[in-house]
Amino acid sequence: MIDVRGVHHLGLTVGDLATASAFYASAGYQPADRISLTGPDGAVGNGLDAASLEIAFLIGPTPTLELVEFDPPAPRRVSATDPGFGSVPIGRPGAGQDPDGRPVTFGTAERGLFLTSAAPERTVRLLDALGFDRDGDGAVTGHGVHVDVVGVAAPGRTPANAPGRVHLCCEVADMQKACDELAAAGFDLVSAPRVSGHLSWVFVAHPEGPGVELLEIGTP
């Protein structure tokens, strides 16, 4: 079994980083790290030909959020009928929708998160491999998070740079072992793991559903 230490963050592709940051600040989130990715790793790791990324991590109420603005963005925003869309459970009353159209739900880390997939059973199977337990039809619970996987009819791939897209990031104890076990379970990777200092990250090739990222945090 893959040694997953927990859900590290919920990733949100945004159209404008300043606007999204201000929205979530009004809901009680505080700024943490800010990262710029201008080399090839940001594009390659996200399955894009070329892109630069501006990233802001926000902490609290729940869960930790990673806001990502891509340059260039995809031409079309993701909607609830597309794979890779989802909600944001902020743990307190919100404004209904964030600036990129995602529902902001009044819930907790245990409830209130849904993710859309054109192949919901495969999405559940991927989360299964990452230590989530099935919890009813199209739902999983694990690592302090409950996820409802909602099936959509829209085919095709939702690119990482489409505003409105959601990804779930799990921190793993050993990146290589995690990648090997995912391969054995039938899941490929978007790229080889990207390494930056003591961080290693990679996305699972899962174009029919939400983004799923693995992160290993080494010793600085």
mmCIF file of C-alpha atoms in Angstrom:
data_model
loop_
_atom_site.group_PDB
_atom_site.id
_atom_site.type_symbol
_atom_site.label_atom_id
_atom_site.label_comp_id
_atom_site.label_asym_id
_atom_site.label_seq_id
_atom_site.Cartn_x
_atom_site.Cartn_y
_atom_site.Cartn_z
ATOM 1 C CA MET A 1 0.000 0.000 0.000
ATOM 2 C CA ILE A 2 1.193 3.511 -0.792
ATOM 3 C CA ASP A 3 2.349 5.326 2.352
ATOM 4 C CA VAL A 4 0.270 8.515 2.192
ATOM 5 C CA ARG A 5 0.916 10.951 5.022
ATOM 6 C CA GLY A 6 -2.206 12.971 4.303
ATOM 7 C CA VAL A 7 -3.902 15.397 1.966
ATOM 8 C CA HIS A 8 -1.445 18.274 1.585
ATOM 9 C CA HIS A 9 -3.708 20.719 -0.253
ATOM 10 C CA LEU A 10 -6.600 21.296 -2.578
ATOM 11 C CA GLY A 11 -5.311 22.916 -5.772
ATOM 12 C CA LEU A 12 -7.374 25.518 -7.639
ATOM 13 C CA THR A 13 -6.509 26.818 -11.101
ATOM 14 C CA VAL A 14 -7.480 30.496 -11.112
ATOM 15 C CA GLY A 15 -7.924 33.126 -13.790
ATOM 16 C CA ASP A 16 -6.462 35.922 -11.667
ATOM 17 C CA LEU A 17 -4.334 35.174 -8.618
ATOM 18 C CA ALA A 18 -4.897 38.514 -6.886
ATOM 19 C CA THR A 19 -8.678 38.296 -7.229
ATOM 20 C CA ALA A 20 -8.838 34.695 -6.013
ATOM 21 C CA SER A 21 -6.481 35.418 -3.105
ATOM 22 C CA ALA A 22 -8.611 38.354 -1.990
ATOM 23 C CA PHE A 23 -11.765 36.238 -2.165
ATOM 24 C CA TYR A 24 -10.342 33.494 0.027
ATOM 25 C CA ALA A 25 -8.786 36.022 2.406
ATOM 26 C CA SER A 26 -12.312 37.329 2.989
ATOM 27 C CA ALA A 27 -13.311 33.758 3.929
ATOM 28 C CA GLY A 28 -10.618 33.578 6.613
ATOM 29 C CA TYR A 29 -7.582 32.222 4.744
ATOM 30 C CA GLN A 30 -4.108 33.562 5.442
ATOM 31 C CA PRO A 31 -1.255 33.776 2.902
ATOM 32 C CA ALA A 32 1.639 31.359 3.308
ATOM 33 C CA ASP A 33 4.178 30.508 0.609
ATOM 34 C CA ARG A 34 4.364 32.231 -2.771
ATOM 35 C CA ILE A 35 6.163 30.479 -5.654
ATOM 36 C CA SER A 36 6.967 31.412 -9.267
ATOM 37 C CA LEU A 37 7.710 28.625 -11.777
ATOM 38 C CA THR A 38 9.148 30.009 -14.993
ATOM 39 C CA GLY A 39 11.300 27.117 -16.216
ATOM 40 C CA PRO A 40 10.186 24.009 -18.080
ATOM 41 C CA ASP A 41 9.243 21.994 -14.982
ATOM 42 C CA GLY A 42 5.942 23.798 -14.436
ATOM 43 C CA ALA A 43 4.781 23.135 -17.982
ATOM 44 C CA VAL A 44 6.137 19.584 -18.303
ATOM 45 C CA GLY A 45 4.842 18.534 -14.895
ATOM 46 C CA ASN A 46 1.356 19.770 -15.776
ATOM 47 C CA GLY A 47 1.270 18.189 -19.218
ATOM 48 C CA LEU A 48 1.526 21.481 -21.117
ATOM 49 C CA ASP A 49 3.747 22.533 -23.994
ATOM 50 C CA ALA A 50 4.692 25.825 -22.366
ATOM 51 C CA ALA A 51 3.578 27.762 -19.297
ATOM 52 C CA SER A 52 4.749 29.864 -16.402
ATOM 53 C CA LEU A 53 2.999 29.546 -13.048
ATOM 54 C CA GLU A 54 2.329 31.905 -10.162
ATOM 55 C CA ILE A 55 1.362 29.966 -7.046
ATOM 56 C CA ALA A 56 0.010 31.087 -3.685
ATOM 57 C CA PHE A 57 -0.599 28.783 -0.731
ATOM 58 C CA LEU A 58 -3.329 29.824 1.710
ATOM 59 C CA ILE A 59 -3.878 28.308 5.163
ATOM 60 C CA GLY A 60 -7.162 27.798 7.054
ATOM 61 C CA PRO A 61 -10.001 27.463 7.816
ATOM 62 C CA THR A 62 -9.816 24.104 5.940
ATOM 63 C CA PRO A 63 -8.267 22.683 3.802
ATOM 64 C CA THR A 64 -4.953 24.296 2.774
ATOM 65 C CA LEU A 65 -5.419 25.802 -0.692
ATOM 66 C CA GLU A 66 -2.953 26.134 -3.557
ATOM 67 C CA LEU A 67 -4.042 28.837 -6.005
ATOM 68 C CA VAL A 68 -2.326 28.527 -9.397
ATOM 69 C CA GLU A 69 -2.429 31.106 -12.205
ATOM 70 C CA PHE A 70 -1.048 29.879 -15.535
ATOM 71 C CA ASP A 71 0.360 32.000 -18.337
ATOM 72 C CA PRO A 72 -1.046 31.309 -20.823
ATOM 73 C CA PRO A 73 -4.383 30.096 -19.445
ATOM 74 C CA ALA A 74 -6.651 27.726 -21.335
ATOM 75 C CA PRO A 75 -9.186 29.592 -23.491
ATOM 76 C CA ARG A 76 -12.223 28.150 -21.697
ATOM 77 C CA ARG A 77 -13.149 27.993 -18.031
ATOM 78 C CA VAL A 78 -14.127 24.642 -16.532
ATOM 79 C CA SER A 79 -17.778 24.201 -15.527
ATOM 80 C CA ALA A 80 -19.773 21.654 -13.530
ATOM 81 C CA THR A 81 -20.416 19.608 -16.691
ATOM 82 C CA ASP A 82 -16.680 19.082 -17.294
ATOM 83 C CA PRO A 83 -14.293 16.610 -15.658
ATOM 84 C CA GLY A 84 -11.834 18.206 -13.253
ATOM 85 C CA PHE A 85 -14.313 20.640 -11.669
ATOM 86 C CA GLY A 86 -15.126 20.657 -7.963
ATOM 87 C CA SER A 87 -16.180 22.460 -4.820
ATOM 88 C CA VAL A 88 -14.202 24.166 -2.060
ATOM 89 C CA PRO A 89 -15.261 23.330 1.530
ATOM 90 C CA ILE A 90 -14.154 26.351 3.541
ATOM 91 C CA GLY A 91 -15.618 25.363 6.924
ATOM 92 C CA ARG A 92 -17.654 28.558 7.362
ATOM 93 C CA PRO A 93 -20.400 30.389 5.472
ATOM 94 C CA GLY A 94 -19.141 31.635 2.109
ATOM 95 C CA ALA A 95 -20.317 33.605 -0.888
ATOM 96 C CA GLY A 96 -21.719 30.765 -2.963
ATOM 97 C CA GLN A 97 -19.087 30.743 -5.716
ATOM 98 C CA ASP A 98 -15.462 31.733 -5.985
ATOM 99 C CA PRO A 99 -14.281 34.037 -8.814
ATOM 100 C CA ASP A 100 -13.730 31.041 -11.114
ATOM 101 C CA GLY A 101 -17.209 29.599 -10.625
ATOM 102 C CA ARG A 102 -16.461 26.832 -8.115
ATOM 103 C CA PRO A 103 -19.135 26.308 -5.438
ATOM 104 C CA VAL A 104 -17.904 27.364 -2.015
ATOM 105 C CA THR A 105 -19.547 25.000 0.432
ATOM 106 C CA PHE A 106 -20.152 25.439 4.137
ATOM 107 C CA GLY A 107 -18.645 22.226 5.395
ATOM 108 C CA THR A 108 -15.595 20.710 7.008
ATOM 109 C CA ALA A 109 -12.605 18.781 5.761
ATOM 110 C CA GLU A 110 -14.724 15.657 6.280
ATOM 111 C CA ARG A 111 -17.671 16.893 4.199
ATOM 112 C CA GLY A 112 -18.439 19.340 1.436
ATOM 113 C CA LEU A 113 -15.899 18.357 -1.260
ATOM 114 C CA PHE A 114 -17.020 17.018 -4.616
ATOM 115 C CA LEU A 115 -14.924 16.393 -7.729
ATOM 116 C CA THR A 116 -16.222 15.662 -11.235
ATOM 117 C CA SER A 117 -15.054 12.822 -13.461
ATOM 118 C CA ALA A 118 -16.016 11.386 -16.838
ATOM 119 C CA ALA A 119 -14.876 7.994 -15.485
ATOM 120 C CA PRO A 120 -15.943 8.047 -11.836
ATOM 121 C CA GLU A 121 -15.148 4.390 -11.139
ATOM 122 C CA ARG A 122 -11.564 4.867 -12.358
ATOM 123 C CA THR A 123 -11.269 8.011 -10.217
ATOM 124 C CA VAL A 124 -12.478 6.111 -7.159
ATOM 125 C CA ARG A 125 -10.030 3.309 -7.958
ATOM 126 C CA LEU A 126 -7.171 5.837 -8.106
ATOM 127 C CA LEU A 127 -8.150 7.284 -4.731
ATOM 128 C CA ASP A 128 -8.457 3.713 -3.442
ATOM 129 C CA ALA A 129 -4.809 3.172 -4.365
ATOM 130 C CA LEU A 130 -3.926 6.258 -2.334
ATOM 131 C CA GLY A 131 -5.483 4.890 0.835
ATOM 132 C CA PHE A 132 -9.015 6.261 0.610
ATOM 133 C CA ASP A 133 -11.856 3.907 1.558
ATOM 134 C CA ARG A 134 -15.049 3.576 -0.420
ATOM 135 C CA ASP A 135 -17.919 5.199 1.429
ATOM 136 C CA GLY A 136 -21.065 4.552 -0.556
ATOM 137 C CA ASP A 137 -21.721 4.937 -4.265
ATOM 138 C CA GLY A 138 -19.110 7.220 -5.839
ATOM 139 C CA ALA A 139 -17.682 8.454 -2.535
ATOM 140 C CA VAL A 140 -14.452 7.887 -0.641
ATOM 141 C CA THR A 141 -13.171 8.880 2.779
ATOM 142 C CA GLY A 142 -9.584 8.986 3.946
ATOM 143 C CA HIS A 143 -6.820 11.135 5.390
ATOM 144 C CA GLY A 144 -9.429 13.309 7.102
ATOM 145 C CA VAL A 145 -11.255 14.100 3.858
ATOM 146 C CA HIS A 146 -14.553 12.912 2.370
ATOM 147 C CA VAL A 147 -14.808 13.168 -1.430
ATOM 148 C CA ASP A 148 -17.939 12.708 -3.521
ATOM 149 C CA VAL A 149 -16.950 11.760 -7.076
ATOM 150 C CA VAL A 150 -19.643 13.070 -9.423
ATOM 151 C CA GLY A 151 -19.934 11.569 -12.896
ATOM 152 C CA VAL A 152 -20.246 13.859 -15.922
ATOM 153 C CA ALA A 153 -20.969 12.971 -19.534
ATOM 154 C CA ALA A 154 -18.495 15.378 -21.136
ATOM 155 C CA PRO A 155 -15.618 13.497 -22.802
ATOM 156 C CA GLY A 156 -12.136 14.820 -23.358
ATOM 157 C CA ARG A 157 -9.372 16.271 -21.265
ATOM 158 C CA THR A 158 -9.491 19.251 -18.929
ATOM 159 C CA PRO A 159 -6.071 20.926 -19.147
ATOM 160 C CA ALA A 160 -4.281 21.933 -15.970
ATOM 161 C CA ASN A 161 -4.344 25.611 -17.000
ATOM 162 C CA ALA A 162 -8.149 25.832 -17.314
ATOM 163 C CA PRO A 163 -9.547 28.235 -14.672
ATOM 164 C CA GLY A 164 -12.010 26.383 -12.464
ATOM 165 C CA ARG A 165 -10.047 23.108 -12.473
ATOM 166 C CA VAL A 166 -9.435 21.380 -9.141
ATOM 167 C CA HIS A 167 -6.711 18.982 -8.087
ATOM 168 C CA LEU A 168 -6.117 16.996 -4.928
ATOM 169 C CA CYS A 169 -2.553 16.682 -3.616
ATOM 170 C CA CYS A 170 -1.475 13.822 -1.364
ATOM 171 C CA GLU A 171 1.819 13.887 0.514
ATOM 172 C CA VAL A 172 3.669 10.564 0.237
ATOM 173 C CA ALA A 173 6.538 9.191 2.305
ATOM 174 C CA ASP A 174 8.490 7.793 -0.666
ATOM 175 C CA MET A 175 7.891 9.159 -4.173
ATOM 176 C CA GLN A 176 9.555 6.330 -6.079
ATOM 177 C CA LYS A 177 7.663 3.630 -4.195
ATOM 178 C CA ALA A 178 4.399 5.508 -4.684
ATOM 179 C CA CYS A 179 4.989 5.840 -8.433
ATOM 180 C CA ASP A 180 5.897 2.134 -8.701
ATOM 181 C CA GLU A 181 2.741 1.087 -6.863
ATOM 182 C CA LEU A 182 0.552 3.335 -9.017
ATOM 183 C CA ALA A 183 2.112 1.824 -12.140
ATOM 184 C CA ALA A 184 1.342 -1.645 -10.801
ATOM 185 C CA ALA A 185 -2.267 -0.520 -10.290
ATOM 186 C CA GLY A 186 -2.476 0.617 -13.923
ATOM 187 C CA PHE A 187 -1.908 4.357 -13.571
ATOM 188 C CA ASP A 188 0.673 6.309 -15.561
ATOM 189 C CA LEU A 189 2.231 9.672 -14.721
ATOM 190 C CA VAL A 190 2.030 12.964 -16.597
ATOM 191 C CA SER A 191 5.836 13.219 -16.418
ATOM 192 C CA ALA A 192 8.756 12.019 -14.376
ATOM 193 C CA PRO A 193 8.666 13.533 -10.875
ATOM 194 C CA ARG A 194 9.864 17.137 -10.850
ATOM 195 C CA VAL A 195 12.396 18.035 -8.144
ATOM 196 C CA SER A 196 12.879 21.467 -6.609
ATOM 197 C CA GLY A 197 15.136 21.587 -3.569
ATOM 198 C CA HIS A 198 13.673 19.242 -0.949
ATOM 199 C CA LEU A 199 10.337 18.928 -2.798
ATOM 200 C CA SER A 200 9.389 16.300 -5.369
ATOM 201 C CA TRP A 201 6.027 16.359 -7.140
ATOM 202 C CA VAL A 202 4.216 14.599 -9.947
ATOM 203 C CA PHE A 203 0.696 14.381 -11.385
ATOM 204 C CA VAL A 204 -1.041 11.106 -12.141
ATOM 205 C CA ALA A 205 -2.148 10.819 -15.780
ATOM 206 C CA HIS A 206 -5.885 11.047 -15.147
ATOM 207 C CA PRO A 207 -7.338 13.266 -17.907
ATOM 208 C CA GLU A 208 -10.848 11.924 -17.447
ATOM 209 C CA GLY A 209 -11.096 13.219 -13.887
ATOM 210 C CA PRO A 210 -9.744 15.705 -11.367
ATOM 211 C CA GLY A 211 -6.030 16.342 -11.075
ATOM 212 C CA VAL A 212 -4.310 14.068 -8.542
ATOM 213 C CA GLU A 213 -0.836 15.100 -7.425
ATOM 214 C CA LEU A 214 1.763 13.331 -5.301
ATOM 215 C CA LEU A 215 4.197 15.362 -3.200
ATOM 216 C CA GLU A 216 7.219 14.224 -1.233
ATOM 217 C CA ILE A 217 8.722 16.690 1.234
ATOM 218 C CA GLY A 218 12.289 15.865 2.090
ATOM 219 C CA THR A 219 14.625 17.387 4.658
ATOM 220 C CA PRO A 220 15.561 20.998 3.764
#
